[in-house]
PDB file of C-alpha atoms and ligand atoms in Angstrom:
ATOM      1  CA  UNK A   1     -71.302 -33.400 -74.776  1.00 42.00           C
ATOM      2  CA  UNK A   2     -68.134 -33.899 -76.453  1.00 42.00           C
ATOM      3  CA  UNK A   3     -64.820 -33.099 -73.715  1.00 44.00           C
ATOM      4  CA  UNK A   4     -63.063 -31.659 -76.596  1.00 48.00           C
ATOM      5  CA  UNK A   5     -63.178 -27.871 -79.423  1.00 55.00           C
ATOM      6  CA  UNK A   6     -64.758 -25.035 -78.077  1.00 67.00           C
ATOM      7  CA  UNK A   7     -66.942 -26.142 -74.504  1.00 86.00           C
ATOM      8  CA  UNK A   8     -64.400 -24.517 -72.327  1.00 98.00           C
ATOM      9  CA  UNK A   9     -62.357 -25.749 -69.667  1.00 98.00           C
ATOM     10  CA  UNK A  10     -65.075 -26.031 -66.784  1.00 98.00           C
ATOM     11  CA  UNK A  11     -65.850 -29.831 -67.585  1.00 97.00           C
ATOM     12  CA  UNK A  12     -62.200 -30.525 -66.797  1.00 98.00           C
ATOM     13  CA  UNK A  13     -61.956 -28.780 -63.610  1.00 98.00           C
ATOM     14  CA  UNK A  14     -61.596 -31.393 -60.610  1.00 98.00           C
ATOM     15  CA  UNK A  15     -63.552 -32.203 -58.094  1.00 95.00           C
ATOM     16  CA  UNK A  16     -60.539 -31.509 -55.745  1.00 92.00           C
ATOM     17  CA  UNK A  17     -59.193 -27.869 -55.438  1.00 88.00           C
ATOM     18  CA  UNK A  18     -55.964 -27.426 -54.871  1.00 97.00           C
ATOM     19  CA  UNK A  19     -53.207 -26.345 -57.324  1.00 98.00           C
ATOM     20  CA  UNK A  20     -51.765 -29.834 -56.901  1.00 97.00           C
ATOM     21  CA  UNK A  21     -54.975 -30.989 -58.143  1.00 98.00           C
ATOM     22  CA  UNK A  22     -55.139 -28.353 -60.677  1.00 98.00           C
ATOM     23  CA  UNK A  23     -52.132 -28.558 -62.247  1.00 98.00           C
ATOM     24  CA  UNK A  24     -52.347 -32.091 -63.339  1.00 98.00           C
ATOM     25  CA  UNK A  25     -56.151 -32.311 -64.328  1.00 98.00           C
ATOM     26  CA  UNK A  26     -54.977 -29.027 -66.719  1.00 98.00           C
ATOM     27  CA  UNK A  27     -52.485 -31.343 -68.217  1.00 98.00           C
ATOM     28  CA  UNK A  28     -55.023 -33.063 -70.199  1.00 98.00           C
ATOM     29  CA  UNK A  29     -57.526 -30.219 -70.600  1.00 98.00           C
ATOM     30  CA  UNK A  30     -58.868 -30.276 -74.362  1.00 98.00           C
ATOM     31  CA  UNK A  31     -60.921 -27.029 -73.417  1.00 98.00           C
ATOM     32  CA  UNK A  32     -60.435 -25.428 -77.335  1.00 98.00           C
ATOM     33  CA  UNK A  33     -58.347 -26.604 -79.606  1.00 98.00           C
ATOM     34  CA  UNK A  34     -54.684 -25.565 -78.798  1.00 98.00           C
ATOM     35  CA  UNK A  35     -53.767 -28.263 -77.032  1.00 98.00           C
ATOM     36  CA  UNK A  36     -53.342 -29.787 -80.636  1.00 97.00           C
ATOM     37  CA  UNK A  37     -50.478 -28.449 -81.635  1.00 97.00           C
ATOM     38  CA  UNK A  38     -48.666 -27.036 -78.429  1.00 98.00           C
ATOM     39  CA  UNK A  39     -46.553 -29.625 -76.215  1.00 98.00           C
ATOM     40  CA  UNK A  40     -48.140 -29.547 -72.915  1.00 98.00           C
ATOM     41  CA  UNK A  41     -50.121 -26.968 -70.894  1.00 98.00           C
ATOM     42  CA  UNK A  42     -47.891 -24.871 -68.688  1.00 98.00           C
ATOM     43  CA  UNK A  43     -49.753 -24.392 -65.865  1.00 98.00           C
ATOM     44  CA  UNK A  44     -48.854 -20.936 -63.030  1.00 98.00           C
ATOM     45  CA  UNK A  45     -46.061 -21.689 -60.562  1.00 98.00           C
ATOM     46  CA  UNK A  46     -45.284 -20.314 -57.069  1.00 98.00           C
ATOM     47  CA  UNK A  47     -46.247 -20.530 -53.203  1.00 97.00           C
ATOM     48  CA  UNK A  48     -49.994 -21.581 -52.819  1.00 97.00           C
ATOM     49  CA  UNK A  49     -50.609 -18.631 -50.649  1.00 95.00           C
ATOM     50  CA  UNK A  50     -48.411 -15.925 -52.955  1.00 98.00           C
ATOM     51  CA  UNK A  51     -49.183 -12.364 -51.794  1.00 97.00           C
ATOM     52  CA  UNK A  52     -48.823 -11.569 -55.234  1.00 98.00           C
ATOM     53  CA  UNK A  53     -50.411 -12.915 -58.924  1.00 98.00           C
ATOM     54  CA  UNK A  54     -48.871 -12.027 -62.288  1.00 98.00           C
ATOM     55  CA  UNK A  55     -51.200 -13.310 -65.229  1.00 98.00           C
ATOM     56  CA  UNK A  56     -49.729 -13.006 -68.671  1.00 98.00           C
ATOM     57  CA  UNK A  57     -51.128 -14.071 -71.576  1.00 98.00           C
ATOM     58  CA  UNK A  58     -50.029 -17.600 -73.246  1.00 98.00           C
ATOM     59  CA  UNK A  59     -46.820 -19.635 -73.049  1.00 98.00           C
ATOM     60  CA  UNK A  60     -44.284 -18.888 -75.694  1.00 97.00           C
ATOM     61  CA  UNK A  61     -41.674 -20.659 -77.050  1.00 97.00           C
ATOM     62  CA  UNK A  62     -39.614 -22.037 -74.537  1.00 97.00           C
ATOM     63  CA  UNK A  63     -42.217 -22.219 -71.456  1.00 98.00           C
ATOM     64  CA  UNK A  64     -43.905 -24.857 -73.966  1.00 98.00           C
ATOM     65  CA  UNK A  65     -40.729 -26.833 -74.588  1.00 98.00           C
ATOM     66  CA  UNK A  66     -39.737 -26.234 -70.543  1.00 98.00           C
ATOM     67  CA  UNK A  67     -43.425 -26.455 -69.580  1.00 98.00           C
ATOM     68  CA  UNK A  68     -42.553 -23.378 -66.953  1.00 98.00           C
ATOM     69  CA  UNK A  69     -44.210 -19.850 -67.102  1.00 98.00           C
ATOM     70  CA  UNK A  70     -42.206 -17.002 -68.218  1.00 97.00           C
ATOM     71  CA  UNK A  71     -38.915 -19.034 -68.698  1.00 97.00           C
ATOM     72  CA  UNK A  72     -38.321 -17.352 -72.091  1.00 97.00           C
ATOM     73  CA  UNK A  73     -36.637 -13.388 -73.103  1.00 97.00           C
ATOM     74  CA  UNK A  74     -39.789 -12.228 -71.864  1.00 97.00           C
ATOM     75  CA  UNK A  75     -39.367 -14.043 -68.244  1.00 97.00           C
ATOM     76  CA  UNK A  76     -35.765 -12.929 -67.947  1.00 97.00           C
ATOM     77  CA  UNK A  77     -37.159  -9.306 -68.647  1.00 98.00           C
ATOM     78  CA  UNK A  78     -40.189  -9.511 -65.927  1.00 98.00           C
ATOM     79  CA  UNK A  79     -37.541 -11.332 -63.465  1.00 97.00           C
ATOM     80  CA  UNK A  80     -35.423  -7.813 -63.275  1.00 98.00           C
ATOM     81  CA  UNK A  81     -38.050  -5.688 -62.963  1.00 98.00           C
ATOM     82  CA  UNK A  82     -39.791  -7.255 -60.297  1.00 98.00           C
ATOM     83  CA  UNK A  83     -36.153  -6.976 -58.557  1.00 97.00           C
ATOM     84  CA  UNK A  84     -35.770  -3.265 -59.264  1.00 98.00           C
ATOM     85  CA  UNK A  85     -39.297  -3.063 -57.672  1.00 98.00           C
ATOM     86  CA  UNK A  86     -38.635  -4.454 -55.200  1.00 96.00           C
ATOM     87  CA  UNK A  87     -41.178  -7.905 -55.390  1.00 96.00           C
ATOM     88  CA  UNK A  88     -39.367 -10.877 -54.065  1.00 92.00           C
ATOM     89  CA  UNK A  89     -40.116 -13.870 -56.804  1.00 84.00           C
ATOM     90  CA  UNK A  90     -40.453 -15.593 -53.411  1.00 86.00           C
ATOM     91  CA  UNK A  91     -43.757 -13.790 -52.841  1.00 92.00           C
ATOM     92  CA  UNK A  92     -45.196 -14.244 -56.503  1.00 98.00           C
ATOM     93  CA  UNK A  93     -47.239 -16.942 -58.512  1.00 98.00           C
ATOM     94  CA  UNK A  94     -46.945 -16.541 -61.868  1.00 98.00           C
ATOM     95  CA  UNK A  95     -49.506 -18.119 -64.474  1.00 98.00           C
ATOM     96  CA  UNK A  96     -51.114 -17.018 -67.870  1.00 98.00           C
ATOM     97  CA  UNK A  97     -54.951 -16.394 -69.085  1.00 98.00           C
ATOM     98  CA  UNK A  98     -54.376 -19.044 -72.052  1.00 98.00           C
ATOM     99  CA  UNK A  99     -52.464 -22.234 -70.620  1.00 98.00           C
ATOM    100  CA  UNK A 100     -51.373 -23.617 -73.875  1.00 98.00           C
ATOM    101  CA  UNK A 101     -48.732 -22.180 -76.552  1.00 98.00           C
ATOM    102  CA  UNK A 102     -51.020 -20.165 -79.412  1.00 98.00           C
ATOM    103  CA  UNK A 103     -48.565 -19.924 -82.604  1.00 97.00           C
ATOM    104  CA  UNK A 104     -48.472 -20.333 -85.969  1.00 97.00           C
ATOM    105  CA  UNK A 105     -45.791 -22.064 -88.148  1.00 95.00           C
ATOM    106  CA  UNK A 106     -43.858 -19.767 -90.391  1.00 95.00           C
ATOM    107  CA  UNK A 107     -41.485 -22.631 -91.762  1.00 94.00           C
ATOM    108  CA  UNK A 108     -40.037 -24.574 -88.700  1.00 93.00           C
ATOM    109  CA  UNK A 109     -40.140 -21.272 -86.435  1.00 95.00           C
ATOM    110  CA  UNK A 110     -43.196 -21.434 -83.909  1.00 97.00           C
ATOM    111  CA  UNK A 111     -44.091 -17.651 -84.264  1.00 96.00           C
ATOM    112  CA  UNK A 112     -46.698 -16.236 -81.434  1.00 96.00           C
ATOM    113  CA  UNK A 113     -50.040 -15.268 -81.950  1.00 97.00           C
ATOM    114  CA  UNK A 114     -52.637 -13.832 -79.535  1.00 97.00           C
ATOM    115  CA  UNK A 115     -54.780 -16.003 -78.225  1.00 98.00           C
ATOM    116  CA  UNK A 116     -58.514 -15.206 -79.919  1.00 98.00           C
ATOM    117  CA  UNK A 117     -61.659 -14.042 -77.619  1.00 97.00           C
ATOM    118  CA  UNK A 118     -62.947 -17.497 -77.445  1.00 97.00           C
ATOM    119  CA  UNK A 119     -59.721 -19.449 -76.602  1.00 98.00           C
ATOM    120  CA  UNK A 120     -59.451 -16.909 -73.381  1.00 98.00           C
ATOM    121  CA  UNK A 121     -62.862 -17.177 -72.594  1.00 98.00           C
ATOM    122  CA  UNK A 122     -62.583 -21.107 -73.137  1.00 98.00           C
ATOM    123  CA  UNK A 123     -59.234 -21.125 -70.271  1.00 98.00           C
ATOM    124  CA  UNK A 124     -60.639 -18.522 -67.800  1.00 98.00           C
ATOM    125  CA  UNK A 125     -61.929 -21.420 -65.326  1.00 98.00           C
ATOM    126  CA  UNK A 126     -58.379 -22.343 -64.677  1.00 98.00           C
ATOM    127  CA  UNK A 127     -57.436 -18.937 -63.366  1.00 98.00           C
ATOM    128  CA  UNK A 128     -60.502 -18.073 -62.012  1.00 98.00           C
ATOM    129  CA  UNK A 129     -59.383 -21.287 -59.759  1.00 98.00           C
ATOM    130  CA  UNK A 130     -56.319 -20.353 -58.864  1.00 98.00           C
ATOM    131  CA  UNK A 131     -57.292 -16.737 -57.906  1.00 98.00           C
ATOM    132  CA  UNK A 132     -59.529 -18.362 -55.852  1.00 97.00           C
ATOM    133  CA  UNK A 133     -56.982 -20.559 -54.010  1.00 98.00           C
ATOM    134  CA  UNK A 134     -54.383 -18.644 -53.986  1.00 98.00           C
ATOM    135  CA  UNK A 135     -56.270 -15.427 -52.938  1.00 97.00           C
ATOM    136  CA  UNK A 136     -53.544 -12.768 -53.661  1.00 98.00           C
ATOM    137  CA  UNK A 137     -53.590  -9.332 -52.166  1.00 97.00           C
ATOM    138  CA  UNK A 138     -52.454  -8.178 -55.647  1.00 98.00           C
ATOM    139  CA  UNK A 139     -52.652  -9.021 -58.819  1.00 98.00           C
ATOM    140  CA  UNK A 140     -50.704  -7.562 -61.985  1.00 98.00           C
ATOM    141  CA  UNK A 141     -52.735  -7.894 -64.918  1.00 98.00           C
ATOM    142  CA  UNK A 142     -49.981  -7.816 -68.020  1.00 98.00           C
ATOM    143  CA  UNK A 143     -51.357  -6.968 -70.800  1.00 98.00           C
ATOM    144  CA  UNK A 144     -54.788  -7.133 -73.461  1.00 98.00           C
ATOM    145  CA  UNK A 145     -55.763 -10.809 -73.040  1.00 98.00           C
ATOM    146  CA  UNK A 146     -54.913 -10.775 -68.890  1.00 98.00           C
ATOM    147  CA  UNK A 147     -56.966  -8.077 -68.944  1.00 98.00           C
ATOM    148  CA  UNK A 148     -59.590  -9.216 -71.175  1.00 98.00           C
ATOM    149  CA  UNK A 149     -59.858 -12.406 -68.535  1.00 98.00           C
ATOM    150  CA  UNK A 150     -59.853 -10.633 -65.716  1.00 98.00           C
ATOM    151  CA  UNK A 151     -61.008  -6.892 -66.559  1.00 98.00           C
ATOM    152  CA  UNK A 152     -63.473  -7.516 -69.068  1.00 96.00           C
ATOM    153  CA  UNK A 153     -63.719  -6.748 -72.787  1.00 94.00           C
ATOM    154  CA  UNK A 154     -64.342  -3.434 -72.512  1.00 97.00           C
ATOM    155  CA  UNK A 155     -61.034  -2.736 -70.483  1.00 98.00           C
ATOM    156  CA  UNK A 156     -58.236  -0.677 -72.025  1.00 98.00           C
ATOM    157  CA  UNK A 157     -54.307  -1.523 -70.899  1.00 98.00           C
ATOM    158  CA  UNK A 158     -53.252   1.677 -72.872  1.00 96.00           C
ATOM    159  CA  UNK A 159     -56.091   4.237 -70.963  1.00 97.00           C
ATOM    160  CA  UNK A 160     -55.945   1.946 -67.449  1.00 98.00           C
ATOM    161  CA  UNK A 161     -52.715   0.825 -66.592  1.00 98.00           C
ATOM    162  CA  UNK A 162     -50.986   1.768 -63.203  1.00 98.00           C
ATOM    163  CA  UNK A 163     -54.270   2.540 -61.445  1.00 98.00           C
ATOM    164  CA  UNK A 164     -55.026  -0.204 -58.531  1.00 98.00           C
ATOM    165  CA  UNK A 165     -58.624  -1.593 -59.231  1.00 97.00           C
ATOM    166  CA  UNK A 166     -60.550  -3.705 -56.515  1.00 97.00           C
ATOM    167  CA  UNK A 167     -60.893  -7.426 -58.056  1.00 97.00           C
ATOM    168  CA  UNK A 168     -62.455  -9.247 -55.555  1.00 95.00           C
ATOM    169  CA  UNK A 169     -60.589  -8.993 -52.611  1.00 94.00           C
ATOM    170  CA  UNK A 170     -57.421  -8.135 -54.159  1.00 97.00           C
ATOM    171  CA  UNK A 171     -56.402  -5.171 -55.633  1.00 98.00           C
ATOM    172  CA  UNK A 172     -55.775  -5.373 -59.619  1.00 98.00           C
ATOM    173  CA  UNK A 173     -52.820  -3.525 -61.388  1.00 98.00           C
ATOM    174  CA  UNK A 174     -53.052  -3.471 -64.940  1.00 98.00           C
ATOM    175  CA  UNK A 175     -49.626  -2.700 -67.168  1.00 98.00           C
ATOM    176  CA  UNK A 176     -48.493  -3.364 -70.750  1.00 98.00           C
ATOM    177  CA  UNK A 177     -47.031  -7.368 -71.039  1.00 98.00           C
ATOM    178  CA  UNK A 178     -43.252  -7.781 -70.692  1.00 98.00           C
ATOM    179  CA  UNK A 179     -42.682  -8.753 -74.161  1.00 98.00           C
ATOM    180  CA  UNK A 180     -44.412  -5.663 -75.304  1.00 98.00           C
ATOM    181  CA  UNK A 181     -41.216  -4.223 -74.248  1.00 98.00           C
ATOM    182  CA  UNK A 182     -39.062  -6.181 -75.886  1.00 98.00           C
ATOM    183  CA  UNK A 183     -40.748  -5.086 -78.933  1.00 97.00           C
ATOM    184  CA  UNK A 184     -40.918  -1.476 -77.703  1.00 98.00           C
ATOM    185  CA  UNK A 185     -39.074   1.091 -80.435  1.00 98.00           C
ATOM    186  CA  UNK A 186     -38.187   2.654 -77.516  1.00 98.00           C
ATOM    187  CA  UNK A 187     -37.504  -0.287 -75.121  1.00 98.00           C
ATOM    188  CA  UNK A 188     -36.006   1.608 -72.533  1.00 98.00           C
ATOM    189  CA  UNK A 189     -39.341   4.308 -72.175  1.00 98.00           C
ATOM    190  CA  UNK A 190     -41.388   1.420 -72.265  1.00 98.00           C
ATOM    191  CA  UNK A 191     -39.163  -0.377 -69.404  1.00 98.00           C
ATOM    192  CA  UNK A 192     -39.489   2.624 -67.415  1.00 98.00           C
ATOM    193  CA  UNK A 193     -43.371   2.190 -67.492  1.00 98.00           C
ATOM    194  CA  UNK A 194     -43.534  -1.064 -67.115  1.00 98.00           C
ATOM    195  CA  UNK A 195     -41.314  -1.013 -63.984  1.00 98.00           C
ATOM    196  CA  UNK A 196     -43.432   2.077 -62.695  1.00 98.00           C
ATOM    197  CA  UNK A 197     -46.681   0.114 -62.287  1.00 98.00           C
ATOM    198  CA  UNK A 198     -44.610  -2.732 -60.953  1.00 98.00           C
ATOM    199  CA  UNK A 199     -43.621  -0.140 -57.948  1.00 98.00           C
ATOM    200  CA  UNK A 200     -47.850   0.711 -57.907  1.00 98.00           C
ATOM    201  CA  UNK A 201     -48.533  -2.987 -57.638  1.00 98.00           C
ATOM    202  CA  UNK A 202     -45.546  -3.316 -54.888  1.00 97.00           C
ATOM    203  CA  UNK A 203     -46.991   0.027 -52.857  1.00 97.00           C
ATOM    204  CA  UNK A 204     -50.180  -1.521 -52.953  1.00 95.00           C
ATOM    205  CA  UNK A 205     -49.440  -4.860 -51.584  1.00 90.00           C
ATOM    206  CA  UNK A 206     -47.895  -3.121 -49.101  1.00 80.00           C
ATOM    207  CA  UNK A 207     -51.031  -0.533 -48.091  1.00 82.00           C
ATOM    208  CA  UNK A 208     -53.264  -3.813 -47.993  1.00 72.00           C
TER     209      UNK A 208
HETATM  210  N1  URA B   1     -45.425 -14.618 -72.358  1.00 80.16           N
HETATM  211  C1  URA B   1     -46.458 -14.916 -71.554  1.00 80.16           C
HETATM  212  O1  URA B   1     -47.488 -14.263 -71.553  1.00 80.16           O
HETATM  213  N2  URA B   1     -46.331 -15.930 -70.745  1.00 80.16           N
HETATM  214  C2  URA B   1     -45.251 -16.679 -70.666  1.00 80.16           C
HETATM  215  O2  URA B   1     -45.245 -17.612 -69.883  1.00 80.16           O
HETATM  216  C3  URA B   1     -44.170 -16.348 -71.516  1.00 80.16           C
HETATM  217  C4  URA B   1     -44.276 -15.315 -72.355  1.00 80.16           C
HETATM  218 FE1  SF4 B   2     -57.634 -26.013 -72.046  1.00 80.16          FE
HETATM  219 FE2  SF4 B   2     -56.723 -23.542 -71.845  1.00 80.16          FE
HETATM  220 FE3  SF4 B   2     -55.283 -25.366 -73.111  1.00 80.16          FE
HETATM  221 FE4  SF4 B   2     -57.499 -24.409 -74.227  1.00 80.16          FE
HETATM  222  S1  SF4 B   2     -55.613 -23.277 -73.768  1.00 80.16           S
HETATM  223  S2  SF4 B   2     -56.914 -26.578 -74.112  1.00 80.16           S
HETATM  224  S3  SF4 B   2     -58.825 -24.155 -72.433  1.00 80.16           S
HETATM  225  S4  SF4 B   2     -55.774 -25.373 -70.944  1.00 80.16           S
END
């Protein structure tokens, strides 16, 4: 079987799990095919035994150049909210459901665009592995394609978010992605939501 298109990421999983171990065999994962034209992978970052998980959906912009989750406007946003909620960073691991930048060129600019069914499908084994290390008492679920990975297709952000789900052993808060508020019309209603299932997620961490 050829290591590289559309088999997934499970034949580059290693043997060893830890995120050490991870994190460097996901630098070379050719799992689907956006490692073509993205820099590097940028795989989740925080303390191996974080209390909490927040799984966005792909890399933008500047986590590809920086090779650092949630680095960019979006990052900056999700940083003060988790403040005003109360969730020390020092408590969280953050990672995505797609580990590579998804974009399209419109001239030189690098513009977004959502990872498709079968490029989340094709990264899931990565963050199914770090859930598993990492076990996390809660995880927030931002957004359609985190939820897609981790709630299933049929899951609705829009209908679901703010109720805690059991995922495992953890408890699973879903809410809209961060820079779905910076695109908001009204940004500061959708901030207000956003940073209301934050306080769910942070309530439920601490009735765990
Ligand atoms: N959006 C994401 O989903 N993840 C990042 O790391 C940055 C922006
Ligand atoms: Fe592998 Fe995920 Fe990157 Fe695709 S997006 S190449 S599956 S790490």
């Amino acid at each position: 079987m050829a290591k590289d298109g559309n088999n997934g990421a499970a034949p580059f999983l290693p043997d060893q799990r830890s995120l050490t171990a991870l994190r460097s065999a996901a630098a070379c994962c050719q799992g689907c095919g956006l490692y073509r034209n993205a820099t590097r992978t940028v795989f989740g970052e925080g303390p191996a035994h974080a209390r909490f998980m927040l799984v966005g959906e792909t890399p933008g912009d500047q986590e590809d150049r920086k090779g650092h989750p949630f680095v960019g406007p979006a990052g900056h946003l999700l940083d003060r909210a988790l403040e005003e909620a109360g969730i020390d960073r020092a408590e969280v691991y953050v990672t995505n459901a797609v580990k590579h930048f998804s974009f399209t060129l419109r001239g030189k600019r690098r513009i977004h665009q959502r990872p498709t069914a079968a490029e989340i499908d094709a990264c899931q084994p990565w963050l199914a592995a770090e859930l598993a290390l990492v076990e996390p008492d809660v995880i927030v679920v931002m957004g359609a394609t985190a939820a897609r990975s981790l709630l299933g297709k049929e899951f609705r952000v829009t209908k679901q978010r703010g109720t805690p789900l059991p995922l495992g052993e953890a408890i699973a808060v879903a809410t809209i992605h961060p820079s779905a508020v910076l695109r908001a019309p009204d940004r500061d209603e959708a901030y207000a939501g956003f940073l209301d299932d934050l306080r769910i997620a942070a309530a439920a961490r601490r009735s765990s």
